[in-house]
Amino acid sequence: MAEWNAYYHNEEEDEDQEEGEESGGIYFKFTGRDSLVFLVDASKEMFIKGENDEPSNFDMTMQCVRSVYTSKIISNHRDLVALVFYGVEQSKNPRNSFKHVYVYHDLDEPGAKRVQDVEALRGDKGARLAEETLGCGGEAETSLGDALWCCSNLYSDIKLRLSHKRLMLFTCRDQPHAGDSARDRQARTKAGDLKETGVVIDLMHLTRPGGFDVSLFFRDVVSHQDDEDELGLQLEPSRKLEDLQKRVQAKEQKKRTLARYGHGMNVAVGVYATAVTTRKPPPVRLNRETNEAVRSKTRTFHTQTGSLLLPSEVKKAQMYGEKQIVMEKDEVDSMKKFEDPGLHLIGFKPMDKLKLHHHIRPSVFLYPEEEQITGSACLFNALLKRCSERQVFAVCRYIPRRNHPPRFVALVPQVEVLDQGPIQITPPGFNAIFIPFADDIRTLDLPPCPGANSLQVQKMKEIVSKIRFKYKSDSFENPVIQQHFRNLEALALDMMAPENIEDFIMPKVEQMDRRLGPLAQEFRDLVYPAGYDPDSKPASKRKPADGGGGADKKPKVELQEADLRHHIEHGTIGKLTVPVLKDACKQFGVRTTGTKKQELIDALKSDFF
């Protein structure tokens, strides 16, 4: 029988998941695929370069599209993406129903060939290729309504289930039809039809001479979202590639809740993971001959008879003393369940009571869910404002999922921060910080160490002040992950060699030495004795051996049969180590089914009694 606690899932791994599982709380599971359509204006205004030979709006758009393609391949390869140009001379779309609309990529999974196609449209060579292939940069007639209608057909032709549908419109013209009211009305009507089918339309407007006025046309085209600003878009156009990439990334990234709580409660909140450990994707096992993916299945067999066991025939057991406690799966589930998932307020504490060592795992973010319970946003904002003004945090009992143990969390208020854009930098809400129980706190018995004198402390202060820098977590990428994806990208795109990556966590030794100057040597002279070199390796010590041979090995102690019976009868066999138990099995010819300690003990008990 398996240990009963082996049924418990790893709690830390479960919390890293971005999607909640269905349970006693209100959870939403997204089973469909995400879809994203890039609708790009290819008129001549998009190909005008900026000052100081800055890239054109079309070139910046292609760089963003390529970046999203590669990120989708790495993180969500099953998502669907498409690339459509409008305002071109050539026409290519399903059934060729729309003029001056060119479907460059159908709505399908991204791949290496698509990345290469988009890469070929970048730079001056890409502009010439786009002019030859698509007829870009001319005086072609523009009908945004036909382009939106074509995108609608792309969605309707997909037979797969789609969980999120988004359309990103890239243009630098605030009046695409030059004041033609009939075409404006047609585009607004088609945009409304798309939004009724669940398609979210985002405007990625780019800079142009004279500025970009959203209110002239696009205010009625884009999607209005409650969690964004008034128009569902940023009023200022993107002038640089970095700004455009940030906006595309903010729209393209999924904003899914881990869970939603609100049933039988006064406030409904959504729980979001703000920091999740990035891991390399697991390897896929392939058939050696066909290269097709293979599926693995696990079966449980009886150790003595070899018969196949059904899930209902497997029970859980735990050794308590010398007795094996056997439990059914339902009993184990009932032991794990405390309450339904949710948050229960316990009280408030001053912010100075929350210490740095109380952070034992990444926090989650709470945001109100007005659609679930009306009035949640008002009450949530009032609590957030009051906690922020009084500098207190809320202590809550938190059960994330069904059959999960309760945790203590500290809800730390976080106010909204905007830049000059105004673009939201920090959203308003509560950071739920997991705080330890009394059982989790350890008392360390540290050995006494000599203290530093005032000169040594002052010298170290000077060193610290010299090598301080501004830290931002988003400035440091995992070099192992980046190198792994660069290698995959090189293989997929048939590159000669992968792109070099910069290891940002490698200390800049030369720069640190220049900043410190003689301070490092002065600190060594104050701390270490004269003539001591901390960089030198200590000499290895060898034990003296008689007769020129090596040190004698510890003789193996054989366990007598009487001693083994004594341990079994008095229940002290568990104190023996695994090597001793293995030697005893070999010595007395006892056959074992495994190498774990409990399996060895069971085999010895069954053989002697």
XYZ file of C-alpha atoms in Angstrom:
609
model
C 0.000 0.000 0.000
C 1.116 3.514 -0.710
C 1.711 6.043 2.014
C -1.471 8.021 2.571
C 0.267 11.375 2.459
C 1.684 10.558 -0.974
C -1.784 11.411 -2.249
C -1.244 15.049 -1.371
C -0.153 17.156 -4.282
C 2.833 19.443 -3.972
C 1.227 22.614 -2.715
C 3.914 24.917 -4.068
C 3.552 23.463 -7.568
C -0.214 23.780 -7.427
C 0.016 27.452 -6.506
C 2.220 28.109 -9.541
C -0.564 27.189 -11.916
C -2.189 30.137 -13.636
C -5.594 28.573 -13.967
C -7.781 27.441 -11.116
C -9.391 24.060 -10.877
C -13.069 23.556 -10.360
C -13.884 23.176 -6.713
C -16.142 24.479 -3.973
C -15.266 28.054 -4.888
C -16.127 29.681 -8.188
C -13.459 28.735 -10.713
C -13.271 29.164 -14.460
C -11.360 26.715 -16.595
C -10.284 27.883 -20.061
C -10.328 24.897 -22.363
C -10.237 26.714 -25.711
C -7.383 28.348 -27.535
C -6.463 32.006 -27.658
C -6.567 33.760 -31.022
C -4.933 36.996 -32.156
C -5.269 38.786 -35.510
C -2.827 41.544 -36.508
C -4.580 44.026 -38.846
C -1.885 46.307 -40.267
C -2.349 49.473 -42.292
C 0.016 49.286 -45.298
C -0.560 52.756 -46.742
C 2.305 55.008 -47.777
C 2.152 56.968 -44.497
C 3.245 53.829 -42.615
C 6.527 53.652 -44.569
C 7.743 57.177 -43.780
C 10.888 57.046 -41.649
C 11.288 59.193 -38.573
C 13.931 61.748 -37.736
C 17.589 60.661 -37.541
C 16.792 57.656 -39.754
C 14.510 56.088 -37.149
C 12.549 53.027 -38.280
C 9.217 53.537 -40.000
C 5.904 52.679 -38.392
C 5.609 49.627 -40.655
C 9.051 48.389 -39.615
C 8.220 48.796 -35.909
C 4.957 46.927 -36.445
C 6.726 43.999 -38.117
C 9.203 43.811 -35.242
C 6.318 43.630 -32.756
C 4.559 40.949 -34.816
C 7.743 38.890 -34.961
C 8.231 39.252 -31.208
C 4.690 38.005 -30.529
C 5.130 35.104 -32.962
C 8.293 33.895 -31.230
C 6.803 34.334 -27.746
C 3.722 32.354 -28.784
C 5.889 29.523 -30.118
C 7.731 29.345 -26.814
C 4.924 29.842 -24.302
C 1.611 29.033 -26.057
C 2.313 27.182 -29.281
C -1.327 26.038 -29.580
C -2.653 29.610 -29.831
C -3.789 30.886 -33.219
C -2.374 34.020 -34.890
C -3.011 35.750 -38.218
C -1.545 38.692 -40.131
C -3.729 40.816 -42.441
C -2.787 43.936 -44.423
C -5.253 46.510 -45.737
C -4.775 49.497 -48.000
C -2.645 47.505 -50.492
C -2.845 47.161 -54.265
C -2.975 43.344 -54.274
C -5.858 41.318 -52.854
C -5.702 37.878 -51.257
C -8.415 36.697 -48.919
C -10.936 33.822 -48.666
C -13.026 33.775 -51.839
C -11.339 37.094 -52.820
C -14.432 38.936 -51.663
C -12.654 42.095 -50.526
C -10.420 44.377 -52.562
C -7.210 45.846 -51.193
C -7.146 43.338 -48.300
C -4.267 40.832 -48.199
C -4.334 37.898 -45.766
C -0.615 37.259 -45.326
C -1.097 34.521 -42.692
C -4.319 32.653 -42.001
C -5.497 32.065 -38.458
C -3.309 29.119 -37.470
C -0.613 28.048 -35.045
C 2.661 30.018 -35.328
C 5.709 28.292 -36.744
C 9.248 28.861 -37.925
C 8.138 29.552 -41.516
C 5.851 32.350 -40.361
C 8.602 33.942 -38.295
C 10.861 33.907 -41.358
C 8.106 35.475 -43.475
C 7.671 38.353 -41.036
C 11.445 38.732 -40.671
C 11.690 39.225 -44.430
C 9.383 42.284 -44.205
C 11.683 44.194 -41.842
C 14.073 46.991 -42.807
C 14.589 48.576 -46.216
C 14.677 45.195 -47.957
C 11.432 44.282 -46.293
C 9.796 47.512 -47.461
C 10.827 46.772 -51.057
C 9.577 43.176 -50.733
C 6.243 44.405 -49.352
C 5.921 46.850 -52.248
C 6.624 44.115 -54.819
C 4.494 41.404 -53.209
C 1.619 43.289 -51.604
C 1.633 46.595 -53.423
C 2.260 48.522 -50.207
C 3.058 52.202 -49.982
C 0.822 53.286 -52.872
C -2.418 55.181 -53.252
C -4.660 52.128 -52.886
C -8.223 52.611 -51.760
C -8.778 51.983 -48.054
C -11.862 50.343 -46.588
C -11.447 49.431 -42.940
C -14.943 47.921 -42.966
C -13.910 45.363 -45.595
C -10.763 44.563 -43.603
C -12.769 43.977 -40.430
C -15.261 41.869 -42.389
C -12.384 39.754 -43.718
C -11.088 39.242 -40.169
C -14.577 38.198 -39.112
C -14.528 35.519 -41.821
C -11.191 34.260 -40.504
C -12.797 33.681 -37.100
C -15.925 32.077 -38.549
C -13.863 29.607 -40.618
C -12.193 28.242 -37.486
C -13.899 25.105 -36.192
C -11.872 24.957 -32.974
C -13.143 26.283 -29.679
C -11.678 29.721 -28.962
C -11.490 31.064 -25.416
C -10.153 34.548 -26.226
C -10.487 36.446 -29.507
C -8.488 39.633 -29.971
C -7.771 41.912 -32.938
C -4.911 44.428 -32.884
C -5.154 47.293 -35.359
C -1.899 49.077 -36.294
C -2.232 52.410 -38.105
C -0.959 55.986 -38.081
C -4.028 57.521 -39.764
C -6.739 58.858 -37.468
C -9.122 59.221 -40.464
C -8.578 56.145 -42.646
C -11.365 57.094 -45.092
C -10.490 60.793 -45.340
C -13.909 61.886 -44.110
C -16.035 59.475 -46.224
C -19.058 59.132 -43.937
C -20.435 56.051 -45.708
C -17.242 54.053 -45.205
C -16.891 55.326 -41.664
C -20.392 54.097 -40.898
C -19.684 50.724 -42.507
C -16.490 50.280 -40.451
C -18.255 51.187 -37.188
C -21.052 48.746 -37.958
C -18.659 45.900 -38.713
C -16.615 46.674 -35.605
C -19.804 46.450 -33.563
C -20.609 43.060 -35.116
C -17.145 41.791 -34.211
C -17.473 42.972 -30.618
C -20.858 41.270 -30.314
C -19.221 37.955 -31.244
C -16.674 38.370 -28.434
C -13.765 39.849 -30.413
C -11.793 42.485 -28.489
C -10.510 45.250 -30.783
C -7.388 47.106 -29.631
C -5.916 50.138 -31.384
C -2.118 50.331 -31.540
C -1.924 53.799 -33.045
C 1.447 55.133 -34.132
C 2.845 58.644 -34.324
C 2.293 60.860 -37.368
C 2.950 64.509 -38.248
C 0.230 66.616 -36.698
C -0.663 64.079 -34.008
C -3.281 61.331 -33.774
C -6.799 62.298 -32.652
C -8.623 59.199 -31.390
C -11.962 60.990 -31.087
C -12.252 61.628 -34.854
C -13.057 58.014 -35.734
C -11.549 55.229 -33.619
C -13.308 56.026 -30.334
C -16.375 54.157 -31.658
C -14.347 51.267 -33.113
C -12.218 50.011 -30.241
C -13.548 47.852 -27.433
C -14.543 49.506 -24.158
C -13.225 47.571 -21.157
C -13.959 48.259 -17.524
C -10.494 47.380 -16.311
C -8.787 49.871 -18.598
C -9.100 53.615 -19.075
C -12.138 55.446 -20.424
C -11.608 54.689 -24.115
C -10.094 51.232 -23.773
C -6.849 52.546 -25.328
C -4.006 54.935 -24.697
C -4.613 58.454 -26.002
C -0.977 59.157 -26.877
C 0.425 57.354 -29.961
C 3.546 55.190 -29.780
C 6.633 57.046 -30.937
C 9.286 54.435 -30.203
C 9.584 50.707 -30.676
C 9.895 50.115 -26.923
C 6.596 51.910 -26.239
C 4.795 49.945 -28.931
C 6.182 46.621 -27.695
C 5.076 47.377 -24.141
C 1.543 48.142 -25.277
C 1.346 45.033 -27.446
C 2.691 42.865 -24.643
C 0.247 44.331 -22.123
C -2.696 43.572 -24.431
C -1.459 40.194 -25.664
C -0.651 38.674 -22.274
C -3.440 36.680 -20.657
C -5.024 38.138 -17.555
C -6.625 35.091 -15.994
C -7.552 34.617 -12.412
C -6.323 31.751 -10.306
C -9.753 31.728 -8.684
C -12.768 33.901 -7.933
C -14.326 33.984 -4.482
C -17.625 35.529 -3.632
C -20.254 32.871 -3.005
C -21.949 33.674 0.305
C -19.578 36.563 0.948
C -19.983 40.326 0.958
C -17.056 41.042 -1.358
C -16.156 39.152 -4.525
C -12.467 39.216 -5.471
C -10.293 37.662 -8.142
C -6.902 36.175 -7.279
C -4.061 36.780 -9.739
C -0.514 35.433 -9.794
C 1.908 38.330 -10.311
C 5.121 36.282 -10.244
C 5.384 32.689 -11.486
C 8.641 30.793 -11.900
C 9.510 30.358 -15.571
C 10.571 26.818 -16.380
C 11.856 25.157 -19.505
C 9.095 23.299 -21.340
C 9.132 19.558 -20.648
C 10.541 17.292 -23.378
C 8.103 15.443 -25.602
C 8.719 11.733 -26.132
C 8.700 10.741 -29.790
C 8.568 7.458 -31.622
C 12.044 6.625 -32.911
C 10.793 5.524 -36.337
C 7.890 7.903 -37.060
C 8.801 10.929 -34.893
C 5.211 11.035 -33.654
C 4.418 11.912 -30.075
C 3.802 8.912 -27.827
C 1.538 8.667 -24.801
C 2.569 6.980 -21.572
C 0.164 5.191 -19.256
C 0.691 4.089 -15.677
C -0.682 0.823 -14.345
C -0.617 -0.531 -10.789
C 0.105 -4.241 -10.234
C 0.010 -6.461 -7.182
C 3.527 -7.111 -5.914
C 2.919 -10.816 -5.221
C 0.357 -11.991 -7.789
C 1.203 -9.526 -10.564
C -2.484 -8.870 -11.274
C -3.675 -5.478 -12.494
C -5.256 -3.326 -9.776
C -8.139 -0.964 -10.352
C -8.122 2.508 -8.743
C -10.880 1.381 -6.379
C -8.668 -1.470 -5.145
C -5.820 0.834 -4.074
C -5.913 2.139 -0.509
C -3.700 4.455 1.502
C -1.832 3.487 4.650
C 0.256 5.173 7.328
C 2.421 3.453 9.940
C 1.577 4.645 13.452
C 3.858 2.949 15.936
C 3.873 -0.685 14.864
C 0.349 -0.650 13.424
C -0.559 0.060 9.836
C -3.528 2.410 9.567
C -5.445 1.761 6.326
C -7.778 4.389 4.875
C -9.997 4.698 1.835
C -9.549 7.484 -0.711
C -12.761 9.189 0.468
C -11.458 9.201 4.035
C -8.216 10.828 2.937
C -10.192 13.480 1.002
C -12.353 14.254 4.018
C -9.239 14.635 6.207
C -7.812 17.164 3.761
C -10.913 19.330 3.547
C -11.312 22.130 6.087
C -13.713 24.624 4.483
C -14.794 25.885 1.101
C -12.251 28.035 -0.769
C -12.246 31.712 0.132
C -10.874 34.504 2.300
C -12.018 35.191 5.859
C -10.994 38.432 7.569
C -9.455 37.986 11.026
C -8.241 41.482 11.901
C -5.798 44.300 11.170
C -2.187 44.908 12.202
C 0.226 47.845 11.751
C 2.551 47.637 8.759
C 5.656 47.620 10.974
C 4.575 44.214 12.315
C 5.139 42.608 8.906
C 8.811 41.646 8.582
C 10.889 40.679 5.581
C 11.411 37.128 6.832
C 7.629 36.613 6.859
C 7.612 36.329 3.047
C 7.842 32.579 2.508
C 6.599 32.340 -1.109
C 5.489 34.635 -3.967
C 2.422 36.698 -3.177
C -0.847 36.839 -5.123
C -2.851 39.913 -6.087
C -6.500 40.605 -5.200
C -8.816 42.682 -7.372
C -12.610 43.148 -7.011
C -15.086 41.233 -9.178
C -18.029 43.572 -9.658
C -19.826 41.264 -12.093
C -20.077 38.532 -9.490
C -21.454 40.598 -6.593
C -22.673 44.144 -7.192
C -21.025 46.612 -4.835
C -17.792 44.622 -4.408
C -15.681 47.289 -6.127
C -17.042 50.085 -3.913
C -16.445 48.198 -0.679
C -13.070 46.931 -1.867
C -11.860 50.421 -2.800
C -13.054 51.841 0.517
C -11.156 49.154 2.428
C -8.079 49.688 0.266
C -8.118 53.456 0.800
C -8.635 53.148 4.546
C -5.864 50.567 5.011
C -3.477 52.695 2.956
C -4.246 55.855 4.952
C -3.881 54.169 8.342
C -0.828 52.100 7.304
C -2.303 48.758 8.348
C -2.623 45.359 6.675
C -5.452 42.859 6.980
C -4.806 39.350 8.332
C -6.970 36.708 6.643
C -7.513 32.972 6.598
C -7.052 31.835 2.995
C -8.034 28.517 1.400
C -7.018 28.659 -2.276
C -8.716 25.511 -3.538
C -10.861 22.644 -2.464
C -8.976 20.068 -0.352
C -6.179 22.558 0.341
C -5.057 23.388 3.872
C -5.743 26.907 5.180
C -3.015 29.525 5.096
C -2.421 32.831 6.850
C -2.068 35.810 4.512
C -1.406 39.493 5.063
C -3.318 41.766 2.678
C -0.975 44.700 2.026
C -2.645 47.681 0.290
C -1.253 48.825 -3.053
C -2.457 52.141 -4.521
C -2.624 52.925 -8.227
C 0.421 54.592 -9.801
C 0.323 56.321 -13.223
C 3.114 57.804 -15.290
C 2.960 60.939 -17.410
C 1.192 59.031 -20.238
C -0.941 58.468 -18.278
C -0.212 54.738 -18.377
C -0.924 52.584 -15.369
C 2.296 51.321 -13.807
C 0.870 49.762 -10.652
C -2.778 48.656 -10.370
C -4.812 49.247 -7.187
C -5.496 46.220 -5.009
C -4.155 44.056 -2.204
C -1.018 41.937 -2.285
C -1.732 38.746 -0.345
C 1.572 37.855 1.335
C 1.769 34.365 2.805
C 2.951 34.532 6.404
C 4.337 31.557 8.335
C 2.718 29.603 11.137
C 4.455 29.207 14.460
C 5.550 25.707 13.366
C 7.344 27.159 10.336
C 9.620 29.491 12.305
C 12.936 27.946 13.324
C 15.205 28.943 16.158
C 18.799 28.823 14.957
C 21.563 27.885 17.358
C 24.404 29.762 15.701
C 27.989 29.354 16.910
C 29.592 32.447 18.452
C 31.667 34.535 16.074
C 34.060 37.383 16.762
C 32.532 40.818 16.245
C 33.833 43.532 13.940
C 35.379 46.686 15.344
C 34.364 50.215 14.382
C 37.141 50.612 11.767
C 36.112 47.437 9.951
C 32.463 48.457 9.990
C 33.229 51.924 8.646
C 35.389 50.522 5.865
C 32.640 48.089 4.815
C 30.136 50.969 4.725
C 32.403 52.749 2.257
C 32.596 49.619 0.108
C 28.816 49.163 0.091
C 28.233 52.802 -0.864
C 30.642 52.454 -3.815
C 28.999 49.416 -5.439
C 25.316 50.236 -4.878
C 23.004 50.255 -7.911
C 19.310 50.635 -8.703
C 17.669 47.230 -8.738
C 14.693 46.316 -10.956
C 13.574 42.738 -11.143
C 12.492 43.053 -14.786
C 16.078 43.960 -15.757
C 17.446 40.486 -14.998
C 16.534 37.547 -17.216
C 17.238 33.929 -16.427
C 20.328 33.102 -18.556
C 19.533 29.369 -18.609
C 16.019 29.953 -19.965
C 17.211 32.531 -22.498
C 20.000 30.281 -23.797
C 17.586 27.357 -24.091
C 15.125 29.352 -26.211
C 17.896 30.847 -28.350
C 19.078 27.335 -29.182
C 15.544 26.249 -30.097
C 15.080 29.358 -32.227
C 18.335 28.708 -34.088
C 17.296 25.123 -34.835
C 13.790 26.091 -35.937
C 14.886 28.979 -38.183
C 17.940 27.178 -39.658
C 20.348 29.748 -38.262
C 24.075 29.120 -38.413
C 24.494 29.755 -34.692
C 22.230 30.915 -31.864
C 22.247 34.565 -30.865
C 24.530 35.439 -28.008
C 22.850 36.289 -24.730
C 24.074 38.598 -22.023
C 24.232 37.122 -18.539
C 22.927 40.022 -16.456
C 23.493 38.227 -13.150
C 27.235 37.899 -13.768
C 29.077 40.382 -11.512
C 30.895 43.140 -13.384
C 34.235 42.572 -11.705
C 36.261 45.148 -13.639
C 33.718 47.912 -13.049
C 33.527 47.030 -9.347
C 37.320 47.117 -9.056
C 37.432 50.570 -10.649
C 34.804 51.880 -8.259
C 36.411 50.392 -5.168
C 39.977 51.359 -5.938
C 42.164 50.664 -2.857
C 39.180 50.095 -0.530
C 39.168 46.321 -1.066
C 42.841 45.953 -0.122
C 42.427 48.257 2.868
C 39.528 46.113 4.106
C 41.635 42.963 3.709
C 44.415 44.489 5.761
C 41.951 45.336 8.531
C 40.245 41.929 8.636
C 42.801 39.285 7.691
C 46.177 38.681 9.400
C 49.402 39.798 7.771
C 50.501 37.669 4.820
C 47.105 35.961 4.455
C 45.833 35.514 0.911
C 42.070 34.769 0.840
C 42.271 33.736 -2.833
C 44.772 30.925 -2.219
C 43.504 27.365 -1.844
C 44.193 25.638 1.475
C 46.550 22.704 1.381
C 44.798 19.347 1.393
C 45.281 17.282 4.517
C 46.088 13.588 4.376
C 45.712 11.123 7.143
C 48.925 9.257 8.016
C 48.829 5.596 7.098
C 50.957 2.792 8.493
C 53.071 0.845 6.040
C 52.608 3.384 3.257
C 49.072 2.186 2.553
C 45.869 4.144 2.690
C 43.659 4.540 5.701
C 41.933 1.377 6.852
C 38.265 1.122 5.953
C 35.711 0.702 8.681
C 34.976 -3.010 9.002
C 31.446 -4.097 8.116
C 29.460 -5.192 11.166
C 27.207 -8.186 10.525
C 23.864 -8.302 12.323
C 23.264 -11.477 14.291
C 19.935 -13.296 13.911
C 19.169 -12.961 17.634
C 19.758 -9.219 17.514
C 17.539 -8.876 14.464
C 14.710 -10.831 16.160
C 15.128 -8.628 19.242
C 14.714 -5.466 17.117
C 11.615 -6.867 15.388
C 9.935 -7.998 18.609
C 10.553 -4.716 20.454
C 9.699 -2.461 17.479
C 13.155 -0.898 17.227
C 13.997 -2.181 13.762
C 13.137 1.226 12.349
C 16.246 2.657 14.046
C 18.505 0.597 11.791
C 19.848 2.322 8.695
C 19.003 1.311 5.142
C 22.502 -0.158 4.416
C 22.262 -2.327 7.544
C 18.807 -3.546 6.515
C 20.030 -4.322 2.993
C 22.982 -6.309 4.358
C 20.621 -8.206 6.677
C 18.379 -9.147 3.730
C 21.384 -10.420 1.793
C 22.793 -12.211 4.835
C 19.584 -14.137 5.616
C 18.431 -14.580 2.000
C 15.307 -12.440 2.271
C 13.796 -11.400 -1.077
C 12.607 -7.779 -1.298
C 10.354 -5.946 -3.759
C 12.047 -2.578 -3.382
C 14.866 -0.656 -1.768
C 12.917 1.716 0.456
C 13.307 1.394 4.202
C 9.698 0.418 4.894
C 9.805 -2.242 2.169
C 12.962 -3.757 3.646
C 11.405 -3.795 7.135
C 8.212 -5.444 5.842
C 10.228 -8.105 4.024
C 12.275 -8.955 7.152
C 9.153 -9.089 9.347
C 7.295 -11.383 6.948
C 10.291 -13.731 6.678
C 11.026 -14.056 10.416
C 7.392 -14.197 11.594
